[in-house]
Short mmCIF file of C-alpha atoms in Angstrom, two decimals:
data_model
loop_
_atom_site.label_atom_id
_atom_site.label_comp_id
_atom_site.label_asym_id
_atom_site.label_seq_id
_atom_site.Cartn_x
_atom_site.Cartn_y
_atom_site.Cartn_z
CA MET D 1419 -87.72 66.70 42.33
CA THR D 1420 -89.02 69.39 44.57
CA ALA D 1421 -88.17 73.03 44.28
CA ALA D 1422 -86.26 72.84 47.53
CA GLN D 1423 -84.02 70.13 46.19
CA LEU D 1424 -83.41 72.00 42.98
CA SER D 1425 -82.42 75.10 44.89
CA GLN D 1426 -79.60 73.25 46.61
CA PRO D 1427 -76.29 74.46 45.26
CA LEU D 1428 -74.72 71.76 43.14
CA ARG D 1429 -71.33 71.96 44.77
CA LEU D 1430 -72.76 70.62 48.01
CA ARG D 1431 -73.83 67.34 46.45
CA ARG D 1432 -70.81 65.17 46.69
CA ALA D 1433 -70.55 62.03 44.69
CA ALA D 1434 -69.79 58.87 46.58
CA PRO D 1435 -66.04 58.19 46.39
CA MET D 1436 -65.36 56.10 43.32
CA ARG D 1437 -64.01 52.65 43.97
CA THR D 1438 -61.00 52.55 41.69
CA ARG D 1439 -59.39 49.31 42.76
CA ALA D 1440 -61.14 46.19 41.52
CA ARG D 1441 -61.95 43.71 44.25
CA PHE D 1442 -60.84 40.13 43.88
CA ALA D 1443 -64.44 39.11 43.26
CA ASP D 1444 -64.51 41.44 40.25
CA LEU D 1445 -61.39 39.86 38.82
CA TYR D 1446 -62.83 36.41 39.45
CA ALA D 1447 -66.02 37.41 37.66
CA ALA D 1448 -64.07 38.81 34.69
CA GLU D 1449 -62.02 35.63 34.32
CA TRP D 1450 -65.17 33.55 34.75
CA ILE D 1451 -66.81 35.35 31.82
CA LYS D 1452 -63.71 34.95 29.66
CA LEU D 1453 -63.52 31.22 30.40
CA TRP D 1454 -67.16 30.45 29.69
CA SER D 1455 -67.35 32.58 26.56
CA LEU D 1456 -65.24 29.93 24.82
CA ARG D 1457 -67.18 27.08 23.32
CA SER D 1458 -64.20 24.79 23.85
CA THR D 1459 -64.55 25.05 27.65
CA THR D 1460 -68.02 23.53 27.76
CA LEU D 1461 -67.14 20.92 25.17
CA THR D 1462 -63.93 19.82 26.89
CA LEU D 1463 -65.35 19.66 30.41
CA GLY D 1464 -68.46 17.85 29.17
CA ALA D 1465 -66.29 15.35 27.29
CA ALA D 1466 -64.11 14.78 30.38
CA VAL D 1467 -67.15 13.86 32.49
CA ALA D 1468 -68.68 11.73 29.74
CA LEU D 1469 -65.40 9.85 29.21
CA ALA D 1470 -64.93 9.16 32.93
CA LEU D 1471 -68.48 7.81 33.24
CA TYR D 1472 -68.30 5.75 30.07
CA LEU D 1473 -64.96 4.18 30.94
CA ALA D 1474 -66.00 3.46 34.53
CA GLY D 1475 -69.10 1.72 33.23
CA SER D 1476 -67.34 -0.29 30.54
CA ASN D 1477 -64.49 -1.25 32.89
CA SER D 1478 -66.77 -2.58 35.57
CA ALA D 1479 -69.02 -4.36 33.07
CA GLY D 1480 -65.98 -6.24 31.75
CA GLY D 1481 -64.95 -6.93 35.34
CA THR D 1482 -63.13 -10.18 34.60
CA ARG D 1483 -60.24 -8.26 33.06
CA LEU D 1484 -59.66 -6.23 36.19
CA PRO D 1485 -57.11 -7.39 38.73
CA THR D 1486 -58.99 -9.08 41.52
CA GLY D 1487 -56.23 -9.54 44.03
CA PRO D 1488 -55.59 -12.65 46.07
CA SER D 1489 -58.74 -12.49 48.17
CA GLY D 1490 -61.19 -12.01 45.31
CA PRO D 1491 -63.27 -8.89 45.79
CA ILE D 1492 -63.06 -6.36 42.97
CA ASP D 1493 -61.79 -2.94 43.89
CA PRO D 1494 -64.17 -0.35 42.37
CA ASN D 1495 -61.29 2.13 42.20
CA HIS D 1496 -59.79 -0.02 39.45
CA ALA D 1497 -62.88 0.52 37.32
CA ALA D 1498 -63.41 4.20 37.99
CA PHE D 1499 -59.78 5.37 38.02
CA ASP D 1500 -58.06 3.16 35.47
CA GLY D 1501 -54.89 5.07 34.63
CA PRO D 1502 -54.88 5.64 30.86
CA SER D 1503 -58.57 6.52 30.79
CA TRP D 1504 -57.97 9.73 32.69
CA ILE D 1505 -55.09 10.99 30.51
CA PRO D 1506 -57.38 12.57 27.88
CA SER D 1507 -59.22 14.50 30.61
CA MET D 1508 -55.96 15.67 32.16
CA ILE D 1509 -54.80 16.94 28.78
CA GLY D 1510 -58.20 18.48 28.05
CA VAL D 1511 -58.25 20.61 31.19
CA ALA D 1512 -54.60 21.53 30.68
CA MET D 1513 -55.56 22.84 27.24
CA ILE D 1514 -58.29 24.94 28.87
CA GLY D 1515 -55.67 26.38 31.21
CA ALA D 1516 -53.27 26.96 28.34
CA LEU D 1517 -55.87 28.70 26.18
CA ALA D 1518 -56.84 30.96 29.09
CA LEU D 1519 -53.39 32.49 28.71
CA VAL D 1520 -52.47 31.93 25.08
CA GLY D 1521 -55.89 32.89 23.73
CA GLU D 1522 -55.83 36.16 25.60
CA HIS D 1523 -52.40 36.97 24.17
CA ALA D 1524 -53.46 35.91 20.68
CA SER D 1525 -56.60 38.05 20.65
CA GLY D 1526 -54.85 41.00 22.28
CA LEU D 1527 -57.37 41.13 25.13
CA ILE D 1528 -54.46 40.81 27.56
CA ARG D 1529 -53.52 44.45 26.89
CA THR D 1530 -56.96 45.67 27.95
CA THR D 1531 -56.92 43.40 30.98
CA LEU D 1532 -53.56 44.65 32.17
CA VAL D 1533 -54.44 48.28 31.53
CA ALA D 1534 -57.53 47.78 33.71
CA ILE D 1535 -55.60 45.82 36.36
CA PRO D 1536 -51.98 46.96 36.36
CA GLU D 1537 -51.20 44.53 39.18
CA ARG D 1538 -50.58 41.56 36.98
CA ARG D 1539 -50.10 39.07 39.78
CA ARG D 1540 -53.70 39.57 40.90
CA VAL D 1541 -54.88 38.73 37.39
CA VAL D 1542 -52.86 35.51 37.51
CA VAL D 1543 -54.28 34.58 40.91
CA ALA D 1544 -57.84 35.25 39.69
CA LYS D 1545 -57.23 33.19 36.56
CA ALA D 1546 -55.80 30.36 38.65
CA ALA D 1547 -58.76 30.52 41.05
CA VAL D 1548 -61.31 30.31 38.24
CA LEU D 1549 -59.45 27.46 36.50
CA ALA D 1550 -58.97 25.53 39.74
CA SER D 1551 -62.55 25.86 40.94
CA VAL D 1552 -64.12 24.97 37.59
CA THR D 1553 -61.87 21.95 36.97
CA ALA D 1554 -62.20 20.76 40.58
CA ALA D 1555 -65.99 20.81 40.25
CA THR D 1556 -65.72 18.87 36.98
CA ALA D 1557 -63.43 16.31 38.58
CA LEU D 1558 -65.81 15.91 41.52
CA VAL D 1559 -68.71 15.12 39.18
CA ALA D 1560 -66.56 12.74 37.10
CA ALA D 1561 -65.07 10.91 40.10
CA VAL D 1562 -68.25 10.54 42.14
CA GLY D 1563 -70.28 9.65 39.06
CA GLY D 1564 -67.68 7.13 37.91
CA LEU D 1565 -67.50 5.47 41.32
CA LEU D 1566 -71.29 5.27 41.68
CA LEU D 1567 -71.49 3.74 38.22
CA ALA D 1568 -68.76 1.25 39.14
CA PHE D 1569 -70.64 0.34 42.35
CA ALA D 1570 -73.83 -0.18 40.40
CA THR D 1571 -72.48 -2.19 37.49
CA THR D 1572 -69.62 -4.31 38.85
CA PRO D 1573 -70.78 -7.91 38.83
CA GLY D 1574 -70.11 -10.20 41.73
CA GLU D 1575 -68.85 -9.38 45.14
CA LEU D 1576 -67.60 -5.90 45.70
CA HIS D 1577 -66.05 -4.71 48.89
CA GLY D 1578 -66.83 -1.26 50.18
CA ARG D 1579 -69.74 -0.22 48.01
CA SER D 1580 -69.81 3.17 49.64
CA LEU D 1581 -68.56 6.64 48.82
CA THR D 1582 -67.54 7.18 52.42
CA ASN D 1583 -64.99 4.40 52.80
CA PRO D 1584 -61.42 5.68 53.01
CA ALA D 1585 -60.27 4.28 49.64
CA SER D 1586 -63.15 5.97 47.81
CA LEU D 1587 -62.57 9.25 49.61
CA ASP D 1588 -58.84 9.17 48.81
CA ALA D 1589 -59.52 8.52 45.15
CA ILE D 1590 -62.15 11.26 44.90
CA GLY D 1591 -59.84 13.70 46.68
CA ALA D 1592 -56.91 12.85 44.42
CA SER D 1593 -59.03 13.31 41.30
CA VAL D 1594 -60.44 16.62 42.54
CA ALA D 1595 -56.82 17.70 43.03
CA VAL D 1596 -55.25 16.39 39.84
CA LEU D 1597 -57.44 18.13 37.26
CA PRO D 1598 -56.79 21.62 38.75
CA VAL D 1599 -53.07 20.75 38.91
CA CYS D 1600 -53.15 19.89 35.21
CA ALA D 1601 -55.10 23.06 34.34
CA LEU D 1602 -52.56 25.19 36.20
CA THR D 1603 -49.68 23.36 34.53
CA GLY D 1604 -51.27 24.17 31.18
CA MET D 1605 -51.57 27.82 32.22
CA ALA D 1606 -47.86 27.95 33.12
CA LEU D 1607 -46.83 26.33 29.83
CA GLY D 1608 -49.05 28.80 28.00
CA ALA D 1609 -47.40 31.70 29.81
CA LEU D 1610 -43.95 30.40 28.94
CA LEU D 1611 -44.64 29.62 25.27
CA ARG D 1612 -47.51 31.98 24.33
CA HIS D 1613 -48.00 30.17 21.01
CA ALA D 1614 -51.09 28.01 20.60
CA ALA D 1615 -49.59 25.10 18.68
CA ALA D 1616 -46.38 25.01 20.71
CA THR D 1617 -48.34 25.06 23.97
CA GLY D 1618 -50.64 22.28 22.77
CA PHE D 1619 -47.60 20.21 21.91
CA ALA D 1620 -45.90 20.88 25.24
CA VAL D 1621 -49.04 20.05 27.24
CA CYS D 1622 -49.44 16.71 25.46
CA ALA D 1623 -45.73 15.95 25.84
CA VAL D 1624 -45.50 16.79 29.55
CA LEU D 1625 -48.81 15.43 30.84
CA GLY D 1626 -49.56 12.68 28.33
CA PHE D 1627 -46.39 11.36 26.77
CA GLY D 1628 -44.24 11.73 29.89
CA PRO D 1629 -46.13 9.12 31.94
CA LEU D 1630 -46.27 6.73 28.96
CA LEU D 1631 -42.54 7.06 28.23
CA ILE D 1632 -41.18 7.03 31.75
CA ARG D 1633 -42.71 4.43 34.04
CA PRO D 1634 -41.97 3.80 37.67
CA ASP D 1635 -40.96 0.19 37.00
CA GLY D 1636 -37.56 0.72 35.44
CA ASN D 1637 -34.34 1.74 37.10
CA ARG D 1638 -33.98 4.17 39.97
CA LEU D 1639 -33.73 7.28 37.79
CA ALA D 1640 -36.83 6.39 35.76
CA THR D 1641 -38.77 5.63 38.94
CA ASP D 1642 -37.83 8.94 40.52
CA LEU D 1643 -38.67 10.85 37.33
CA ALA D 1644 -42.02 9.06 37.03
CA ASN D 1645 -42.90 9.71 40.65
CA VAL D 1646 -42.71 13.48 40.27
CA MET D 1647 -45.33 13.46 37.49
CA PRO D 1648 -48.88 14.42 38.48
CA TYR D 1649 -50.20 11.28 36.77
CA TYR D 1650 -48.32 8.87 39.02
CA ALA D 1651 -48.99 10.93 42.14
CA TRP D 1652 -52.68 10.68 41.32
CA GLY D 1653 -52.28 6.98 40.57
CA ARG D 1654 -50.67 6.43 43.96
CA LEU D 1655 -53.61 8.09 45.73
CA THR D 1656 -56.33 6.33 43.71
CA SER D 1657 -54.42 3.06 44.19
CA ALA D 1658 -55.61 1.82 40.83
CA GLY D 1659 -53.63 -0.94 39.19
CA ARG D 1660 -52.11 0.78 36.20
CA GLY D 1661 -50.79 4.24 36.80
CA SER D 1662 -50.07 3.53 40.41
CA SER D 1663 -46.62 3.52 41.84
CA GLY D 1664 -45.88 1.75 45.06
CA THR D 1665 -42.58 3.55 45.43
CA MET D 1666 -43.78 6.66 47.21
CA THR D 1667 -45.94 7.42 50.21
CA ALA D 1668 -49.37 9.04 50.00
CA GLY D 1669 -47.96 12.10 51.72
CA GLU D 1670 -45.27 12.46 49.06
CA ALA D 1671 -47.90 12.16 46.36
CA CYS D 1672 -49.94 14.98 47.94
CA LEU D 1673 -46.79 17.12 48.19
CA ILE D 1674 -45.97 16.52 44.53
CA LEU D 1675 -49.44 17.61 43.42
CA ALA D 1676 -49.27 20.72 45.63
CA ALA D 1677 -45.80 21.56 44.31
CA TRP D 1678 -46.96 21.42 40.69
CA ALA D 1679 -49.90 23.73 41.42
CA LEU D 1680 -47.82 26.22 43.36
CA ALA D 1681 -44.92 26.20 40.91
CA SER D 1682 -47.33 26.75 38.00
CA ILE D 1683 -48.91 29.81 39.63
CA VAL D 1684 -45.50 31.25 40.51
CA VAL D 1685 -44.10 30.66 37.02
CA THR D 1686 -47.14 32.27 35.39
CA ALA D 1687 -47.02 35.27 37.71
CA VAL D 1688 -43.29 35.83 37.26
CA VAL D 1689 -43.37 35.40 33.48
CA LEU D 1690 -46.42 37.62 32.98
CA ASP D 1691 -44.95 40.24 35.30
CA ARG D 1692 -41.61 40.42 33.54
CA ARG D 1693 -42.60 40.22 29.90
CA ASP D 1694 -44.05 42.89 27.69
CA VAL D 1695 -47.51 42.14 26.31
CA MET X 318 -45.72 40.19 -34.82
CA SER X 319 -47.88 39.22 -31.90
CA THR X 320 -46.91 39.28 -28.27
CA PRO X 321 -46.90 35.87 -26.61
CA ILE X 322 -50.03 35.07 -24.65
CA PRO X 323 -49.24 35.39 -20.95
CA ARG X 324 -49.35 32.10 -19.14
CA ASN X 325 -51.98 32.74 -16.51
CA ARG X 326 -52.43 29.27 -15.07
CA ALA X 327 -49.80 28.37 -12.53
CA ARG X 328 -47.92 25.21 -13.37
CA PHE X 329 -47.66 22.53 -10.72
CA GLY X 330 -43.98 23.40 -10.34
CA ASP X 331 -44.96 26.95 -9.41
CA LEU X 332 -47.32 25.69 -6.72
CA VAL X 333 -44.65 23.42 -5.30
CA ALA X 334 -42.22 26.36 -5.27
CA ALA X 335 -44.77 28.51 -3.41
CA GLU X 336 -45.44 25.83 -0.80
CA TRP X 337 -41.72 25.20 -0.48
CA ILE X 338 -41.14 28.85 0.39
CA LYS X 339 -43.96 28.81 2.96
CA VAL X 340 -42.60 25.73 4.72
CA ARG X 341 -39.01 26.97 4.68
CA SER X 342 -39.93 30.39 6.04
CA LEU X 343 -41.18 28.88 9.30
CA ARG X 344 -38.74 28.52 12.16
CA SER X 345 -40.83 25.61 13.47
CA THR X 346 -39.86 23.47 10.45
CA TYR X 347 -36.22 23.47 11.48
CA GLY X 348 -37.03 23.26 15.19
CA LEU X 349 -39.31 20.23 14.83
CA MET X 350 -36.92 18.33 12.60
CA ALA X 351 -33.86 19.06 14.73
CA PHE X 352 -35.71 18.15 17.92
CA GLY X 353 -37.01 14.91 16.41
CA LEU X 354 -33.58 13.85 15.25
CA LEU X 355 -32.04 14.67 18.62
CA PHE X 356 -34.80 12.82 20.47
CA ALA X 357 -34.40 9.72 18.29
CA VAL X 358 -30.61 9.69 18.74
CA VAL X 359 -30.79 10.09 22.52
CA ALA X 360 -33.54 7.47 22.78
CA ALA X 361 -31.60 5.01 20.60
CA TRP X 362 -28.47 5.51 22.70
CA TRP X 363 -30.44 5.13 25.94
CA GLU X 364 -32.17 1.96 24.77
CA GLY X 365 -28.96 0.47 23.40
CA ALA X 366 -26.88 1.28 26.44
CA HIS X 367 -29.37 -0.09 28.98
CA VAL X 368 -30.03 -3.55 27.63
CA ARG X 369 -30.76 -6.30 30.08
CA VAL X 370 -30.87 -9.78 28.63
CA ALA X 371 -31.66 -12.61 30.99
CA PRO X 372 -29.09 -15.44 30.75
CA GLY X 373 -31.57 -17.91 29.25
CA ALA X 374 -33.25 -15.46 26.90
CA ALA X 375 -30.39 -14.76 24.48
CA ALA X 376 -32.16 -16.72 21.74
CA GLN X 377 -35.12 -14.32 21.83
CA PHE X 378 -32.88 -11.26 21.68
CA ASN X 379 -34.21 -8.93 19.00
CA PRO X 380 -31.78 -6.04 18.39
CA LEU X 381 -34.42 -4.17 16.33
CA VAL X 382 -36.33 -3.07 19.42
CA TYR X 383 -33.48 -0.77 20.44
CA PRO X 384 -33.24 1.56 17.43
CA TYR X 385 -36.94 1.16 16.60
CA ASN X 386 -38.65 1.28 19.93
CA ASP X 387 -42.37 1.98 19.83
CA ALA X 388 -42.58 4.93 22.25
CA THR X 389 -39.82 6.80 20.40
CA TRP X 390 -41.36 6.27 17.00
CA GLU X 391 -44.84 7.17 18.20
CA PHE X 392 -43.30 10.44 19.30
CA ILE X 393 -41.55 10.91 15.93
CA THR X 394 -44.90 10.31 14.22
CA VAL X 395 -46.58 12.93 16.39
CA LEU X 396 -43.79 15.42 15.64
CA ALA X 397 -44.30 14.80 11.93
CA ALA X 398 -48.05 15.20 12.37
CA THR X 399 -47.46 18.53 14.08
CA PHE X 400 -45.47 19.61 11.05
CA GLY X 401 -48.41 18.65 8.82
CA VAL X 402 -50.91 20.38 11.11
CA LEU X 403 -48.93 23.62 11.02
CA ALA X 404 -48.61 23.50 7.23
CA VAL X 405 -52.41 23.68 6.95
CA ALA X 406 -53.78 25.23 10.16
CA GLY X 407 -51.01 27.84 10.28
CA GLU X 408 -52.05 29.14 6.88
CA TYR X 409 -55.66 29.42 8.05
CA SER X 410 -54.75 31.23 11.26
CA SER X 411 -52.52 33.75 9.49
CA GLY X 412 -55.12 34.33 6.76
CA LEU X 413 -52.61 33.58 3.98
CA ILE X 414 -54.96 30.86 2.78
CA ARG X 415 -57.26 33.53 1.27
CA ALA X 416 -54.48 34.94 -0.86
CA THR X 417 -53.43 31.43 -1.85
CA PHE X 418 -56.89 30.41 -3.01
CA THR X 419 -57.45 33.71 -4.81
CA ALA X 420 -54.26 33.12 -6.76
CA VAL X 421 -54.98 29.43 -7.35
CA PRO X 422 -58.74 28.76 -7.27
CA ASP X 423 -58.21 25.05 -7.90
CA ARG X 424 -57.82 24.14 -4.24
CA ARG X 425 -57.04 20.49 -4.84
CA ARG X 426 -53.88 21.40 -6.72
CA VAL X 427 -52.76 23.55 -3.78
CA ILE X 428 -53.34 20.65 -1.37
CA LEU X 429 -51.49 18.28 -3.67
CA ALA X 430 -48.53 20.66 -3.90
CA LYS X 431 -48.56 21.08 -0.13
CA GLY X 432 -48.66 17.30 0.27
CA VAL X 433 -45.67 16.92 -2.06
CA VAL X 434 -43.60 19.50 -0.17
CA VAL X 435 -44.55 18.18 3.27
CA SER X 436 -43.85 14.57 2.20
CA THR X 437 -40.48 15.48 0.74
CA HIS X 438 -39.38 17.11 3.95
CA MET X 439 -40.64 14.26 6.06
CA ALA X 440 -39.08 11.61 3.82
CA LEU X 441 -35.70 13.29 4.23
CA PHE X 442 -36.27 13.64 7.96
CA GLY X 443 -37.38 10.00 8.15
CA VAL X 444 -34.30 8.66 6.35
CA LEU X 445 -31.96 10.71 8.55
CA THR X 446 -33.72 9.75 11.77
CA SER X 447 -34.00 6.09 10.86
CA LEU X 448 -30.33 5.73 9.94
CA ALA X 449 -29.17 7.77 12.93
CA SER X 450 -31.22 5.58 15.28
CA LEU X 451 -29.89 2.42 13.69
CA TYR X 452 -26.23 3.35 13.92
CA VAL X 453 -26.39 5.01 17.33
CA ALA X 454 -28.20 2.05 18.86
CA GLY X 455 -25.78 -0.30 17.06
CA ALA X 456 -22.79 1.55 18.51
CA ALA X 457 -24.30 1.55 21.99
CA LEU X 458 -25.02 -2.16 21.75
CA SER X 459 -21.59 -3.13 20.41
CA GLY X 460 -19.79 -5.77 22.37
CA GLN X 461 -23.12 -7.30 23.17
CA LEU X 462 -25.31 -8.95 20.57
CA SER X 463 -25.72 -6.18 18.06
CA GLY X 464 -25.47 -7.21 14.42
CA LEU X 465 -27.37 -4.08 13.38
CA SER X 466 -26.46 -3.45 9.76
CA LEU X 467 -28.36 -2.62 6.60
CA ASP X 468 -26.95 -5.78 4.96
CA ARG X 469 -29.61 -7.87 6.62
CA PRO X 470 -32.91 -7.68 4.69
CA ASP X 471 -35.08 -7.53 7.81
CA ILE X 472 -33.09 -4.59 9.15
CA LEU X 473 -33.20 -2.83 5.79
CA ARG X 474 -36.99 -3.28 5.78
CA ALA X 475 -37.29 -1.93 9.33
CA ALA X 476 -35.15 1.09 8.43
CA ALA X 477 -37.19 1.78 5.30
CA VAL X 478 -40.58 1.55 6.98
CA SER X 479 -39.32 3.75 9.82
CA ALA X 480 -38.21 6.33 7.26
CA ALA X 481 -41.71 6.24 5.75
CA LEU X 482 -43.55 6.61 9.07
CA PRO X 483 -43.01 10.40 9.38
CA VAL X 484 -44.46 10.89 5.87
CA LEU X 485 -47.60 9.06 6.96
CA GLY X 486 -47.76 11.07 10.19
CA ALA X 487 -47.38 14.41 8.42
CA LEU X 488 -50.12 13.68 5.88
CA ALA X 489 -52.44 12.54 8.70
CA GLY X 490 -51.54 15.80 10.44
CA MET X 491 -52.51 17.78 7.34
CA ALA X 492 -55.95 16.16 7.39
CA ILE X 493 -56.35 16.93 11.10
CA GLY X 494 -55.22 20.51 10.51
CA ALA X 495 -57.75 20.90 7.71
CA LEU X 496 -60.56 19.47 9.83
CA ILE X 497 -59.86 21.47 12.99
CA ARG X 498 -58.05 24.56 11.65
CA HIS X 499 -57.13 25.79 15.12
CA PRO X 500 -53.43 25.14 15.84
CA ALA X 501 -53.81 24.18 19.52
CA GLY X 502 -56.87 22.02 18.94
CA ALA X 503 -55.35 20.36 15.90
CA VAL X 504 -52.02 19.61 17.60
CA SER X 505 -53.78 18.05 20.60
CA THR X 506 -55.99 16.02 18.28
CA ALA X 507 -52.90 14.78 16.43
CA TRP X 508 -51.44 13.60 19.74
CA GLY X 509 -54.78 12.04 20.62
CA VAL X 510 -55.25 10.14 17.37
CA LEU X 511 -51.67 8.96 16.88
CA LEU X 512 -50.50 8.32 20.43
CA PHE X 513 -53.18 8.34 23.14
CA LEU X 514 -55.89 6.56 21.17
CA PRO X 515 -53.67 3.54 20.38
CA THR X 516 -52.63 3.41 24.04
CA LEU X 517 -56.23 3.59 25.21
CA LEU X 518 -57.34 0.95 22.70
CA ALA X 519 -54.47 -1.38 23.56
CA SER X 520 -55.13 -1.03 27.29
CA GLY X 521 -58.34 -3.02 26.73
CA THR X 522 -60.31 -0.45 28.71
CA ILE X 523 -62.87 -0.06 25.95
CA GLY X 524 -63.71 -3.30 24.19
CA LEU X 525 -62.09 -2.25 20.90
CA GLY X 526 -58.71 -3.95 21.22
CA TRP X 527 -58.80 -5.06 17.58
CA ALA X 528 -58.84 -1.43 16.45
CA THR X 529 -55.28 -1.04 17.77
CA GLN X 530 -54.17 -2.97 14.70
CA VAL X 531 -55.27 -0.35 12.17
CA MET X 532 -53.25 2.40 13.87
CA PRO X 533 -50.14 3.57 12.00
CA VAL X 534 -47.74 2.53 14.72
CA ALA X 535 -49.18 -1.01 14.79
CA ALA X 536 -48.65 -1.31 11.03
CA TRP X 537 -45.12 0.00 11.42
CA GLU X 538 -44.46 -2.46 14.25
CA ALA X 539 -45.74 -5.37 12.15
CA ILE X 540 -43.44 -4.55 9.24
CA SER X 541 -40.36 -3.61 11.23
CA ARG X 542 -40.86 -6.58 13.59
CA SER X 543 -39.67 -4.43 16.46
CA THR X 544 -42.00 -6.00 19.00
CA TYR X 545 -40.78 -6.66 22.50
CA GLY X 546 -41.09 -10.25 23.61
CA THR X 547 -43.43 -9.29 26.44
CA PRO X 548 -46.14 -11.72 27.57
CA HIS X 549 -48.87 -9.42 26.19
CA PRO X 550 -47.52 -7.61 23.12
CA ASN X 551 -49.77 -5.10 21.41
CA PRO X 552 -51.83 -6.72 18.64
CA VAL X 553 -50.36 -6.04 15.19
CA PRO X 554 -51.86 -6.73 11.76
CA ALA X 555 -50.53 -9.27 9.26
CA VAL X 556 -47.58 -7.93 7.27
CA GLY X 557 -49.55 -7.70 4.00
CA VAL X 558 -52.34 -5.76 5.73
CA ALA X 559 -49.73 -3.57 7.37
CA TRP X 560 -48.28 -2.54 4.01
CA LEU X 561 -51.81 -1.73 2.81
CA LEU X 562 -52.36 0.38 5.92
CA MET X 563 -49.07 2.20 5.36
CA ALA X 564 -50.39 3.17 1.93
CA ALA X 565 -54.01 3.77 2.94
CA TRP X 566 -53.33 6.21 5.79
CA PRO X 567 -51.50 8.82 3.67
CA LEU X 568 -53.81 8.46 0.66
CA LEU X 569 -57.01 8.73 2.72
CA SER X 570 -55.53 11.66 4.65
CA LEU X 571 -54.71 13.50 1.46
CA ALA X 572 -58.20 12.80 0.10
CA ALA X 573 -59.81 13.99 3.35
CA THR X 574 -57.72 17.18 3.35
CA SER X 575 -58.64 17.90 -0.23
CA VAL X 576 -62.40 17.29 0.31
CA VAL X 577 -62.59 19.35 3.52
CA VAL X 578 -60.61 22.27 2.13
CA THR X 579 -62.62 22.32 -1.09
CA ARG X 580 -66.01 22.29 0.61
CA ARG X 581 -65.41 24.81 3.37
CA ASP X 582 -65.29 28.55 3.20
CA VAL X 583 -61.93 30.10 4.08
#
């Protein structure tokens, strides 16, 4: 520093105005760090991808078991998006979403978070954004990888061995949508229950047991109940044999997935806003 | 005159009393059991009241599938497993386990006492649920082809094995709770092992269809003969093997719990 600078009176040096309100990117970064600091996140997402690839490969290798349809060619969607094989991944990401809320309440970190960001709804939106983007990326890898594996390993004639044909694109899109929907559902259940074991139970019951118990092949009530579950909406869009329901349109299935995501964010925001921490 | 030597080793009865208090002080014990009973009753009524028998198929009518339907009893098993998970993992997450093992350093005795208390509760829950399902489904079926009564030996056997299923589930849950020790992780694993894994195996997706037969619900289905007459029923073991499995699952679970808890730090 020069003598001239030192001679400046201190009161003239004004500090830059302090930015007191966190930007959304800051909140996103904070939630990102929280999510990835848990070992269970990496393990669960890795397992979801590994399971999707393994099951796509083993399904297409045992291609004789798959429904071939009247005209013969095997539909690769049947191998890559066989209904029950995706249930563990749906539950896994829902548990990640649930722990994002429950874990923060259990450790007490939520108090610090909400002192730093008194606008609780912004925290919920940031949490939802991190969960949705991370699980959507996982689903993209799992779906594209599974389809490519099915293309490569399905014996015999296969129609539409291309990622760009409409059926493949629909299935990839539905899968990229359904895992975030499940993660957000888990987050909402976690906000409602705030107890780790109870939330784990509820996630498994709603996303796993529900579709197994209520199938869209019974009476009208059972069909309607089944159709509003994310699993069957996804099954409709992937048009795989099991897990698909022919009793709704593709547009309805998209609406159902969107409604679950939106309702989950709203429930989490309202519950977190109204309850003491 | 000498003072009596204080008895410093806890008797097994004391350990059972301690575990009894722990289990009874949890609200979830009552919640899980009440919910399970309610679920079983509603499911039995629903199944019994919505029977469709094709005119030519009356000979194959098996009334046992209505009170003892597989999805309902898989769920009852998972509920029981959750109870077992919480009995072990809950004690780890609250930290009470340290006090317990300081008081009783012989950890195997603690696990045995816990197993006794958990099994007692689940046996009572199993008997209540099994009988309630039987009579509710019987009442809902009446006027049709019911004949559900404990006088028939096959129905008595189905009711007994259904009453035992929650005991098996809870002991398996204890082992899962001891292995994972995190309530959310352990509860999801219990669902996975007892409900989703059998479904996945039976779906034929992975070439391990035979493994469906060693699952608890398959053994239960073999003994209770509550299999739907569908073209592709789930594979079930022979009845003798099924009884062995019904004994092996709880014993191996108890052994696993005891080994894991003894070897790990708390």
